[in-house]
XYZ file of C-alpha atoms in Angstrom:
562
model
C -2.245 -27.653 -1.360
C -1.074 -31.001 -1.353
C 1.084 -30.394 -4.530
C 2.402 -27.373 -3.302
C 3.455 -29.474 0.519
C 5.019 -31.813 -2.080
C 6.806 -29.635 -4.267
C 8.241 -27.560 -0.932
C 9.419 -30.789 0.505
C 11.469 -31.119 -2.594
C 13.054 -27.671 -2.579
C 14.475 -28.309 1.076
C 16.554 -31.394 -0.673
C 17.472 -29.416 -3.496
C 18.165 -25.738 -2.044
C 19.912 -26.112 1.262
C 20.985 -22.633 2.035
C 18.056 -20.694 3.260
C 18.166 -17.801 0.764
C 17.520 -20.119 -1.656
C 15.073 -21.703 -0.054
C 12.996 -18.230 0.755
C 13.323 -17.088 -3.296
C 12.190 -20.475 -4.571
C 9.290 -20.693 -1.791
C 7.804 -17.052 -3.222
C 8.224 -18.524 -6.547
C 5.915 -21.386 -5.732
C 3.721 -18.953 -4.000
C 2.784 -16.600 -6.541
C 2.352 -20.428 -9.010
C 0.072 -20.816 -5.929
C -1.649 -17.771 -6.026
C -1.773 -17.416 -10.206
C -3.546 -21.263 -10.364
C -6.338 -19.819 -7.915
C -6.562 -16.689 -9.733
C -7.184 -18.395 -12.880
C -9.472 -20.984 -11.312
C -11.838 -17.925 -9.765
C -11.684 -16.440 -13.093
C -12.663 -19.623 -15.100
C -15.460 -20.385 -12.852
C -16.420 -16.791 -12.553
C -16.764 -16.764 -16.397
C -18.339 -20.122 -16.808
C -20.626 -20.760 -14.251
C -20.936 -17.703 -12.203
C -23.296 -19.175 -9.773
C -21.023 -22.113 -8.681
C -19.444 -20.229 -5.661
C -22.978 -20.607 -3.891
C -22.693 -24.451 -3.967
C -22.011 -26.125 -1.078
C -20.207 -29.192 -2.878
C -17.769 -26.319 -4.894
C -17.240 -24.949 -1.421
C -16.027 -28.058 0.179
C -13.686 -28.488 -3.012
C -11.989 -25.269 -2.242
C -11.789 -26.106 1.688
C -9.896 -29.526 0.427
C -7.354 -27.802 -1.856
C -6.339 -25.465 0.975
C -8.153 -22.803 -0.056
C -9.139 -20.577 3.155
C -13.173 -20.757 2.861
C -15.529 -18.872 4.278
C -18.890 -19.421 3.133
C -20.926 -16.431 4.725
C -18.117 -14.187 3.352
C -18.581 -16.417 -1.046
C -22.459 -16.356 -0.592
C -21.955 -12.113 0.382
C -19.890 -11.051 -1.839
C -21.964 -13.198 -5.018
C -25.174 -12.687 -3.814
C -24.037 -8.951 -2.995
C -27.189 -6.603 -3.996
C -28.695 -9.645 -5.671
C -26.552 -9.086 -8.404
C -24.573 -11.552 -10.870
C -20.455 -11.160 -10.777
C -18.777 -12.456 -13.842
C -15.712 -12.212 -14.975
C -16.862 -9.769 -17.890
C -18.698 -7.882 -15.412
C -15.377 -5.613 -15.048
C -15.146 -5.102 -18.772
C -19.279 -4.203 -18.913
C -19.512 -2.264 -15.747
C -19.649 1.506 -15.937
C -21.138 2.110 -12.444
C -19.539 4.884 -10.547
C -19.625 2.437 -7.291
C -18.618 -0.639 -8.935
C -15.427 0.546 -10.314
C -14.706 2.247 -6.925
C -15.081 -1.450 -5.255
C -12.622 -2.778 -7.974
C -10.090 0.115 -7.912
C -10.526 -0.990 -3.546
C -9.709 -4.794 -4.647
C -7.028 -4.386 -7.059
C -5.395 -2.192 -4.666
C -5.358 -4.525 -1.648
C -4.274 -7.485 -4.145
C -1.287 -4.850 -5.706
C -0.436 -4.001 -2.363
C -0.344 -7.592 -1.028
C 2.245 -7.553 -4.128
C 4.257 -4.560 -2.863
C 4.333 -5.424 0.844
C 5.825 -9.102 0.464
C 8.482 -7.104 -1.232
C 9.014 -4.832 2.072
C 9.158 -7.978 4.145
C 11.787 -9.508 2.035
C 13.953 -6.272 2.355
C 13.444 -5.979 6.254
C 14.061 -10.101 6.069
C 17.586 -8.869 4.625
C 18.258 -6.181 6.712
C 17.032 -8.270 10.528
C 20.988 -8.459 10.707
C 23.645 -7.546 9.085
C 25.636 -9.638 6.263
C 24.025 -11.578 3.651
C 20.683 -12.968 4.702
C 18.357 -14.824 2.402
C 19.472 -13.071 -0.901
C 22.563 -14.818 -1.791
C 26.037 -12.780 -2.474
C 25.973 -13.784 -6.529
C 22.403 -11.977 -6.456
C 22.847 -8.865 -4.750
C 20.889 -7.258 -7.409
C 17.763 -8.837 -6.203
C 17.627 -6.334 -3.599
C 17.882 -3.787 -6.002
C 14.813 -5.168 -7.858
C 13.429 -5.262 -4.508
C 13.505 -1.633 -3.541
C 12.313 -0.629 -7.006
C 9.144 -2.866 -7.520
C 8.377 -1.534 -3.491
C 8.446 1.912 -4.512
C 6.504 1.320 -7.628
C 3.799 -1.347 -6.343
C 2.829 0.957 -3.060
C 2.943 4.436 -4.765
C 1.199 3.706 -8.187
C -0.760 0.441 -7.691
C -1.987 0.811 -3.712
C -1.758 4.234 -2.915
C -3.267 5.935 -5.901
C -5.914 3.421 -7.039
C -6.898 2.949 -3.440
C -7.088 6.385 -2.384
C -7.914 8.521 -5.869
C -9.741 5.434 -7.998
C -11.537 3.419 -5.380
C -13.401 6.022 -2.871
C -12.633 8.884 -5.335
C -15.277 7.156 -8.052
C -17.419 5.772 -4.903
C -17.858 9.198 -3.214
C -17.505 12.256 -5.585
C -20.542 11.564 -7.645
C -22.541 10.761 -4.069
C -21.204 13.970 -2.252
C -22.188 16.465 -5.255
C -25.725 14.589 -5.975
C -24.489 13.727 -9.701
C -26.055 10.693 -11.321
C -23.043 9.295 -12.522
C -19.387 10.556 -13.525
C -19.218 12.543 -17.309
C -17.519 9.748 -19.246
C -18.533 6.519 -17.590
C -16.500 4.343 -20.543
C -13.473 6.110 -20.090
C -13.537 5.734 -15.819
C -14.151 2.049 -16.654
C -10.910 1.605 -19.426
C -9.124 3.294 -16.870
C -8.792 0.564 -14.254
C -8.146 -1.722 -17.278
C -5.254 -0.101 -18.203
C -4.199 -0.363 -14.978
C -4.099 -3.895 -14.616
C -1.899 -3.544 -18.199
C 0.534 -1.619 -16.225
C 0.450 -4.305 -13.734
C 1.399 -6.742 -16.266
C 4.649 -4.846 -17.250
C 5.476 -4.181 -14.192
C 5.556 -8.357 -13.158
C 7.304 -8.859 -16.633
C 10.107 -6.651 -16.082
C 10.572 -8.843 -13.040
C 10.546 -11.923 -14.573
C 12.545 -10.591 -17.903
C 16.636 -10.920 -17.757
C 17.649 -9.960 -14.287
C 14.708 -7.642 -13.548
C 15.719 -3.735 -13.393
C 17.159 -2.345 -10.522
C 17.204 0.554 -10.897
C 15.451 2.079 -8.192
C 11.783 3.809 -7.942
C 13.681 7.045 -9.941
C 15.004 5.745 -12.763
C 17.943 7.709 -12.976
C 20.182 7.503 -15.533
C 22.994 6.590 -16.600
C 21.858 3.394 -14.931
C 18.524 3.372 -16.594
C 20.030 4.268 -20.194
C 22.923 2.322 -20.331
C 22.781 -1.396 -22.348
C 25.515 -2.395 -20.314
C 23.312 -2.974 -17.415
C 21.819 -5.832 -16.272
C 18.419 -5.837 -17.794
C 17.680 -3.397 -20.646
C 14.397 -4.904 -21.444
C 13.224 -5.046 -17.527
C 13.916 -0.890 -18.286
C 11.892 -0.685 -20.639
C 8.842 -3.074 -19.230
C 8.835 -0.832 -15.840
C 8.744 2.204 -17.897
C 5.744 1.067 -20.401
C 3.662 0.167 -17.164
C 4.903 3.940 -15.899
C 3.391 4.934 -19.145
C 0.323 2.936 -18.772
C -0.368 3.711 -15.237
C 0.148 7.349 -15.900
C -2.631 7.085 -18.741
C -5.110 5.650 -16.103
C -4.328 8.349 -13.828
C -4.444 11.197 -16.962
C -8.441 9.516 -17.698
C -9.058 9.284 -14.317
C -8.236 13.139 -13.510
C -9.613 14.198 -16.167
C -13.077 12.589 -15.313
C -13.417 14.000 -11.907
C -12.718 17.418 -13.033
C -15.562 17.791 -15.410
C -17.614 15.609 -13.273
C -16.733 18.020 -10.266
C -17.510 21.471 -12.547
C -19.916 20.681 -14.679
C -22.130 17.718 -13.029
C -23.035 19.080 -9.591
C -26.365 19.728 -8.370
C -27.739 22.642 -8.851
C -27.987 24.774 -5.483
C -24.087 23.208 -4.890
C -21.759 25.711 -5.838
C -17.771 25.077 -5.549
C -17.908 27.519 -1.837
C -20.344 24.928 -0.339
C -18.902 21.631 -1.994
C -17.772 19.237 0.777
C -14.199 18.672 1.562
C -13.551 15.547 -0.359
C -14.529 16.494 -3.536
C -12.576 19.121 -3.350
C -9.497 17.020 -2.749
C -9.867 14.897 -5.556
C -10.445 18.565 -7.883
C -7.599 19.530 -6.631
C -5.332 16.053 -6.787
C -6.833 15.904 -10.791
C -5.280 19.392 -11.200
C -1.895 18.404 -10.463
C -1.890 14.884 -11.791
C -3.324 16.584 -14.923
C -0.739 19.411 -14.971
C 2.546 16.671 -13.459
C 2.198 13.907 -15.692
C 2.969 15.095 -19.223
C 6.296 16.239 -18.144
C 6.871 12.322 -16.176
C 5.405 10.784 -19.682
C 7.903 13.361 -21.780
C 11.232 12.009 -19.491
C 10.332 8.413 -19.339
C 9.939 8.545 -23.084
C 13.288 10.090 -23.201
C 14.875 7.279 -21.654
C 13.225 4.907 -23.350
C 14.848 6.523 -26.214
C 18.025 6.735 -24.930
C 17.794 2.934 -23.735
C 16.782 1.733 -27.375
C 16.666 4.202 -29.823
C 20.715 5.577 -29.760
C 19.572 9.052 -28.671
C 21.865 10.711 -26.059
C 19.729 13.374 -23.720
C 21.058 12.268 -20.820
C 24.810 11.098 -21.693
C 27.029 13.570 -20.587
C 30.108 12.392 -23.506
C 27.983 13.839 -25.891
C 26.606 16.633 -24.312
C 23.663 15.262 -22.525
C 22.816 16.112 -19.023
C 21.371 13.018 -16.516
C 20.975 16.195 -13.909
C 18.246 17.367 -16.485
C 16.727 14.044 -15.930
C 15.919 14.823 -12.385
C 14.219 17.897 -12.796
C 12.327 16.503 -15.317
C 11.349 13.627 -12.758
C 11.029 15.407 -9.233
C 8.860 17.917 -10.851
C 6.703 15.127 -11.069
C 7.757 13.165 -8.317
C 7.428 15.825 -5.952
C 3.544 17.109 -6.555
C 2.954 13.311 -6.430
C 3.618 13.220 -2.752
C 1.206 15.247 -2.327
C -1.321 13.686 -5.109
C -1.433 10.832 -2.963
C -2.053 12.470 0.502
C -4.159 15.176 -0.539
C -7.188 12.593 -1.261
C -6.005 11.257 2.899
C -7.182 14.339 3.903
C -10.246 14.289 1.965
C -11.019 10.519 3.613
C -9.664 11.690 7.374
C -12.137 15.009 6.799
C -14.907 12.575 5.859
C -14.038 10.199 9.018
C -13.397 13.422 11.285
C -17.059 15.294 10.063
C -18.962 12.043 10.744
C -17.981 10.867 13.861
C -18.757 15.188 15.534
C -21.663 15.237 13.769
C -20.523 18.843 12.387
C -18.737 20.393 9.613
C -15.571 20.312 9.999
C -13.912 23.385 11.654
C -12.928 26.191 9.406
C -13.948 24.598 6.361
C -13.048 27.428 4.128
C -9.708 27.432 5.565
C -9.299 24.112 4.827
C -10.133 24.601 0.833
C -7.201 27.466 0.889
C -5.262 25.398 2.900
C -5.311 22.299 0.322
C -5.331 24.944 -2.328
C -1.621 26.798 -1.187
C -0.182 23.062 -0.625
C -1.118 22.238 -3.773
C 0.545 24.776 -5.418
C 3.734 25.532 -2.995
C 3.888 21.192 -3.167
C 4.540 21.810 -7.312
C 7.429 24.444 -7.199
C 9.894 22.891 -4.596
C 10.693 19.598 -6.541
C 14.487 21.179 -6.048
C 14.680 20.397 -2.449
C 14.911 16.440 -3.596
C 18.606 17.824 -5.588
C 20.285 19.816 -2.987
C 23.355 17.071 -3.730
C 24.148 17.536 -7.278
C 25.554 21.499 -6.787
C 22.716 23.944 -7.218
C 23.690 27.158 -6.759
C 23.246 29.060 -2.957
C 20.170 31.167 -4.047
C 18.761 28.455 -5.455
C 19.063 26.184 -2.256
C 17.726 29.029 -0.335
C 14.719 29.639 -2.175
C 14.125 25.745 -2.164
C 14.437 25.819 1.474
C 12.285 28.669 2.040
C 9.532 28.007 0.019
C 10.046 24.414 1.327
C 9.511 25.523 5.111
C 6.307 27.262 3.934
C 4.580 24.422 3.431
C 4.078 23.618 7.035
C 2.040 26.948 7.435
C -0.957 25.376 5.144
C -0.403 21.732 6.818
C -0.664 23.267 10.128
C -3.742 24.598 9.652
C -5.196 21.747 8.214
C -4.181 19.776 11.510
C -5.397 22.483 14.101
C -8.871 22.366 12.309
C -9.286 18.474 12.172
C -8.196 18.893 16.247
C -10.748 21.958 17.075
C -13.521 19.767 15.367
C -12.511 16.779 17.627
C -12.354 19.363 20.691
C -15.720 20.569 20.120
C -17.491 17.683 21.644
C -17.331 15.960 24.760
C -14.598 13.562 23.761
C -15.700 10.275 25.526
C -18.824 10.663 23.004
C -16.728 10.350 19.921
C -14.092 7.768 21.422
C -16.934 4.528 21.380
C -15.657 3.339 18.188
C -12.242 2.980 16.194
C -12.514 4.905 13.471
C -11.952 8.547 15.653
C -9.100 6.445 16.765
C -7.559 5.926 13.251
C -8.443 9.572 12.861
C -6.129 10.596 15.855
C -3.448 7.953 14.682
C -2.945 9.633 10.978
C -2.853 12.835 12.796
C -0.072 12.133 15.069
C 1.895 9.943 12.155
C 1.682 13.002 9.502
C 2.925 15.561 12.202
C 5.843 13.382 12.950
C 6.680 13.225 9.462
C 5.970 16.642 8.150
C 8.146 18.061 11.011
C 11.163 15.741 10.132
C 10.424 17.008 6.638
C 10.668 20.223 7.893
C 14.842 19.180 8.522
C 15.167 17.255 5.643
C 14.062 20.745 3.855
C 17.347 22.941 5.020
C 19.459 22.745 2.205
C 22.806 22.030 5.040
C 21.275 19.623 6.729
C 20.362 17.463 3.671
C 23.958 17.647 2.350
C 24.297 15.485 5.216
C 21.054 13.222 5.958
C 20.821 12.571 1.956
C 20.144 9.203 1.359
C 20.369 7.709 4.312
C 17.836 5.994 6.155
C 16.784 9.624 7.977
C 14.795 10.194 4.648
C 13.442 6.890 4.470
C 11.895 7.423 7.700
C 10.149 10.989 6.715
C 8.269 9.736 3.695
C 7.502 6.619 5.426
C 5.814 8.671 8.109
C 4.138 10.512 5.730
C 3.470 7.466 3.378
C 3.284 4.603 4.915
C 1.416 5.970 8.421
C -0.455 8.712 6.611
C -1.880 7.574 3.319
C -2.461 3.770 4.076
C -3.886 4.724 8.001
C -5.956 6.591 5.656
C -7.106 3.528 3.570
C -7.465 1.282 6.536
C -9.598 3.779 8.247
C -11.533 4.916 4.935
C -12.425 0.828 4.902
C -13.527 0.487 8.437
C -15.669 3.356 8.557
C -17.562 3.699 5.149
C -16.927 -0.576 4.746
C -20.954 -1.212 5.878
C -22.120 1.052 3.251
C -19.405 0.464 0.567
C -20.190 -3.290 1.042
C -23.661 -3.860 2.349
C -22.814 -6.628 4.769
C -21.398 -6.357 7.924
C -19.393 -10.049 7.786
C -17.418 -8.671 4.921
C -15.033 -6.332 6.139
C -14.344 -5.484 10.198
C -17.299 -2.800 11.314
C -15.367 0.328 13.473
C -16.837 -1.338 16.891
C -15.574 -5.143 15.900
C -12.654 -6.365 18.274
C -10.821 -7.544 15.031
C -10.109 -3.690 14.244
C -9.327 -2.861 17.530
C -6.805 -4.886 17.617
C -5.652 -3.885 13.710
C -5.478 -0.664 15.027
C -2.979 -1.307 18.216
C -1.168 -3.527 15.976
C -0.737 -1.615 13.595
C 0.463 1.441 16.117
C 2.863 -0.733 17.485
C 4.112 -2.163 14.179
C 4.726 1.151 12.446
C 6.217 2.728 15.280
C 8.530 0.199 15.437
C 9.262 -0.689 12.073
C 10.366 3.377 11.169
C 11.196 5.368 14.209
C 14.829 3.416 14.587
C 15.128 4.360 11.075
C 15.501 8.052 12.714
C 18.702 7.000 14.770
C 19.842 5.208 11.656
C 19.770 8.036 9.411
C 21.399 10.257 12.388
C 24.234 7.543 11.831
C 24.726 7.928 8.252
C 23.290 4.680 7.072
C 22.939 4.741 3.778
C 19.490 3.877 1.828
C 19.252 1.011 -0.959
C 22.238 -0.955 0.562
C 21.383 -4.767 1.302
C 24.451 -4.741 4.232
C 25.444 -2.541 7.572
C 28.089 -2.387 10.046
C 27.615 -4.304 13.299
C 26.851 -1.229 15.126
C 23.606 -0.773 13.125
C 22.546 -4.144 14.413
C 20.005 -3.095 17.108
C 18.067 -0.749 15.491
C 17.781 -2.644 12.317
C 16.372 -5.545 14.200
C 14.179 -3.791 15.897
C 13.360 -2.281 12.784
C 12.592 -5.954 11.220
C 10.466 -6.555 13.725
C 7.792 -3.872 13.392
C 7.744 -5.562 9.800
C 6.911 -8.096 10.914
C 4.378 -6.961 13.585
C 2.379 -4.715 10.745
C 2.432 -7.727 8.257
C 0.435 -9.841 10.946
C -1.812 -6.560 11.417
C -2.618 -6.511 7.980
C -3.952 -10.391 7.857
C -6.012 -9.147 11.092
C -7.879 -6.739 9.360
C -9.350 -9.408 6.512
């Protein structure tokens, strides 16, 4: 720590405007973070009972290391078991690799959420803020490694890897998953992906490109960063791989590998979710691999699919890309409704209400979610009948969500409510409730073909997956934590139980901060800002700082909860 004091005193004499100053003090964060990463590792690998002496602890405390030694001795003497650093590569244990899917996913998202903070930083006001006017395309790399870090690296390990692999195999009384090798190179691979992901930051001028890829700014070699292109779309590649292994896992796991009396009628709701999330990862992510492959060819290989001089079409690009990019949406909320039925079931002590329904229900989103990827296009001149049948079909999709939310409510309803309200996880329950209806019904707007040709990229559609996203699927992770964290964990000084004051105030914090942070973004779209632009008019000014400061608000609810 002392080092790192020194080295930050040094930057404020050599880096006087603030932007500056903010870039080079992330920089010597993440050296900061990287040197303890490799120390843990190195000791891990070494000496892996060195975290339970005192004299090692006090050595961490010095070097600014924030120690807590109930927290070391739990986590290393955690089942009396030895943690190396090989124990990832050895383990095969359905539960194990759901707790490391759980802690590569918080460490990923840490990852993706500085990234968020840096872009509300930059928007607080308007003109140029921290990221200097010769570097606009930092915000560009900004927005892109967001996208990528929260949707493929928190969301979907979090959600799908971690309590997927800790819960299927327990809820269908399986001994283990069928290919307990493959689940365990999965979340290897992933932390490849991870890898190219950094690199492409690091490489040229990073690729800014946007979450989407589209071309002709992804193909052509005179942008900024050809090779950054191609490292984002190797970890796509790799990261789609993991998910491929992982899907494929749970679905012969879920057919073949339940007990015996447990047919798929009576399986519990969460199991079903992840069947059903497999499915369309399974069925999505050939045609994702098949287009990024095409870039890549494009980028490096002197092929022209997508270059309209010579006949190729970029429009083909994007429905090559939302008919992935679409299902995945609902890929990683579909497993949030398998964690909110779990929370939901548990705290009324009952099934939850209509369960068949709910099957259908997941079943019909599922499969209306994989034939509307058009509605993300109405911009680039589709033809009338096709707009209306994207619209319609589009609209449909609230009948199945609907009934999904009036069950989770009539199960709530059928106690007494004060019995169910003594703890915060019924809470979190009732938060992800009101967060997805908000967003699904501003979906339901976004869907009519003449009202996107105006609200199209601008911040209106920001706000809707955000409110879907953001509130729906990470509420879900947050509250999967708090309730299942005793059992997941074994301790109860690990993680904050659902009674603990620290996640009572997470949870109001985190109300306040999300509701802050993305309703403005509402108004904003209403005015026609548009998305992925680091500057605004003055007139934007008040609801963009408002807007900042939610950020800010649901960063400090984040360090709360641990």
């Amino acid at each position: 720590m002392f080092f790192f004091s020194l080295s930050f005193l040094k930057v404020f004499y050599l880096y006087p405007s603030f932007g500056h100053l903010f870039i080079h003090f992330l920089l010597q964060l993440s050296r900061f973070l990287i040197f303890y990463l490799f120390l843990f590792l190195g000791i891990c690998m070494f000496k892996p009972f060195i975290l339970c002496d005192r004299k090692f602890i006090g050595f961490l405390s010095f070097w600014g290391a924030p120690v807590n030694e109930n927290k070391i001795l739990t986590v290393f003497y955690l089942n009396s078991q030895r943690i190396s650093f090989l124990s990832l590569v050895k383990n095969c244990n359905h539960k194990g690799l759901g707790i490391y899917y759980l802690l590569s996913a918080f460490i990923f998202g840490i990852s993706g959420t500085c990234f968020s903070v840096l872009i509300r930083i930059e928007l607080y006001s308007s003109g140029n803020r921290i990221i200097s006017p010769e570097n606009q395309n930092f915000y560009n790399i900004s927005i892109t490694l967001h996208g990528f870090l929260m949707i493929f690296f928190l969301v979907m390990p979090g959600l799908f890897g971690g309590f997927g692999n800790y819960f299927v195999v327990i809820f269908q009384g399986s001994p283990e998953v069928v290919y307990p090798r493959v689940n365990n190179f999965s979340i290897l691979i992933l932390f490849l992906s991870y890898l190219f992901l950094i690199l492409s930051l690091i490489s040229e001028f990073g690729g800014g490109t946007g979450w989407t890829l589209y071309p002709p700014l992804s193909t052509s070699f005179m942008s900024l960063s050809p090779s950054s292109t191609g490292n984002l779309i190797f970890g796509l590649l790799t990261s789609g791989l993991s998910s491929c292994l992982t899907s494929l896992n749970f679905w012969t796991t879920i057919l073949n590998l339940r007990s015996y009396y447990l047919t798929l009628k009576t399986m519990p709701l969460f199991p079903w979710a992840l069947l059903i999330t497999g499915g369309m990862l399974l069925l999505t992510l050939p045609i994702l691999s098949g287009a990024l492959l095409m870039v890549l060819a494009d980028l490096h290989s002197n092929t022209l699919f997508f270059d309209p001089i010579f006949g190729g079409d970029p429009i083909f690009y994007q429905h090559l890309f939302w008919f992935f990019g679409h299902p995945e949406v609902y890929i990683l909320i579909i497993p949030a409704f398998g964690i909110i039925s779990i929370i939901i079931s548990g705290i009324a002590q009952k099934i939850i209400f209509g369960n068949q329904s709910m099957i259908f229900a997941m079943s019909c989103i599922s499969l209306l979610g994989s034939v509307v990827w058009g509605h993300h296009m109405y911009t680039v001149g589709l033809e009338t009948d096709t707009r209306a049948y994207f619209t319609g079909v589009t609209i449909l999709i609230s009948l199945p969500t609907g009934t999904k939310i009036f069950n989770w409510l009539s199960t709530y309803l059928g106690n007494p409510p004060l019995l169910q309200l003594k703890t915060n996880s019924p809470f979190f329950g009732l938060l992800f409730l009101l967060m997805f209806t908000i967003g699904g019904s501003t979906g339901i707007i976004l869907g009519n073909a003449a009202v996107d040709l105006g609200l199209h990229d601008t911040y209106y559609v920001v706000a809707h997956f955000h409110f879907v996203l953001s509130l729906g699927a990470v509420i879900a992770i947050f509250s999967g934590v708090i309730f299942n964290g005793e059992k997941i964990v074994g301790s109860k000084n690990l993680l904050p139980s659902s009674s603990s004051c620290n996640s009572l105030y997470h949870l109001v914090s985190t109300f306040i901060g999300i509701l802050l942070t993305f309703s403005p973004m509402h108004f904003l779209g209403f005015n026609v800002m548009p998305r992925r632009i680091p500057d605004f008019p003055d007139s934007f000014h008040s609801w963009n700082f408002l807007s900042s400061i939610g950020s800010g608000i649901t960063f400090l609810s984040f360090a709360i909860f641990f």
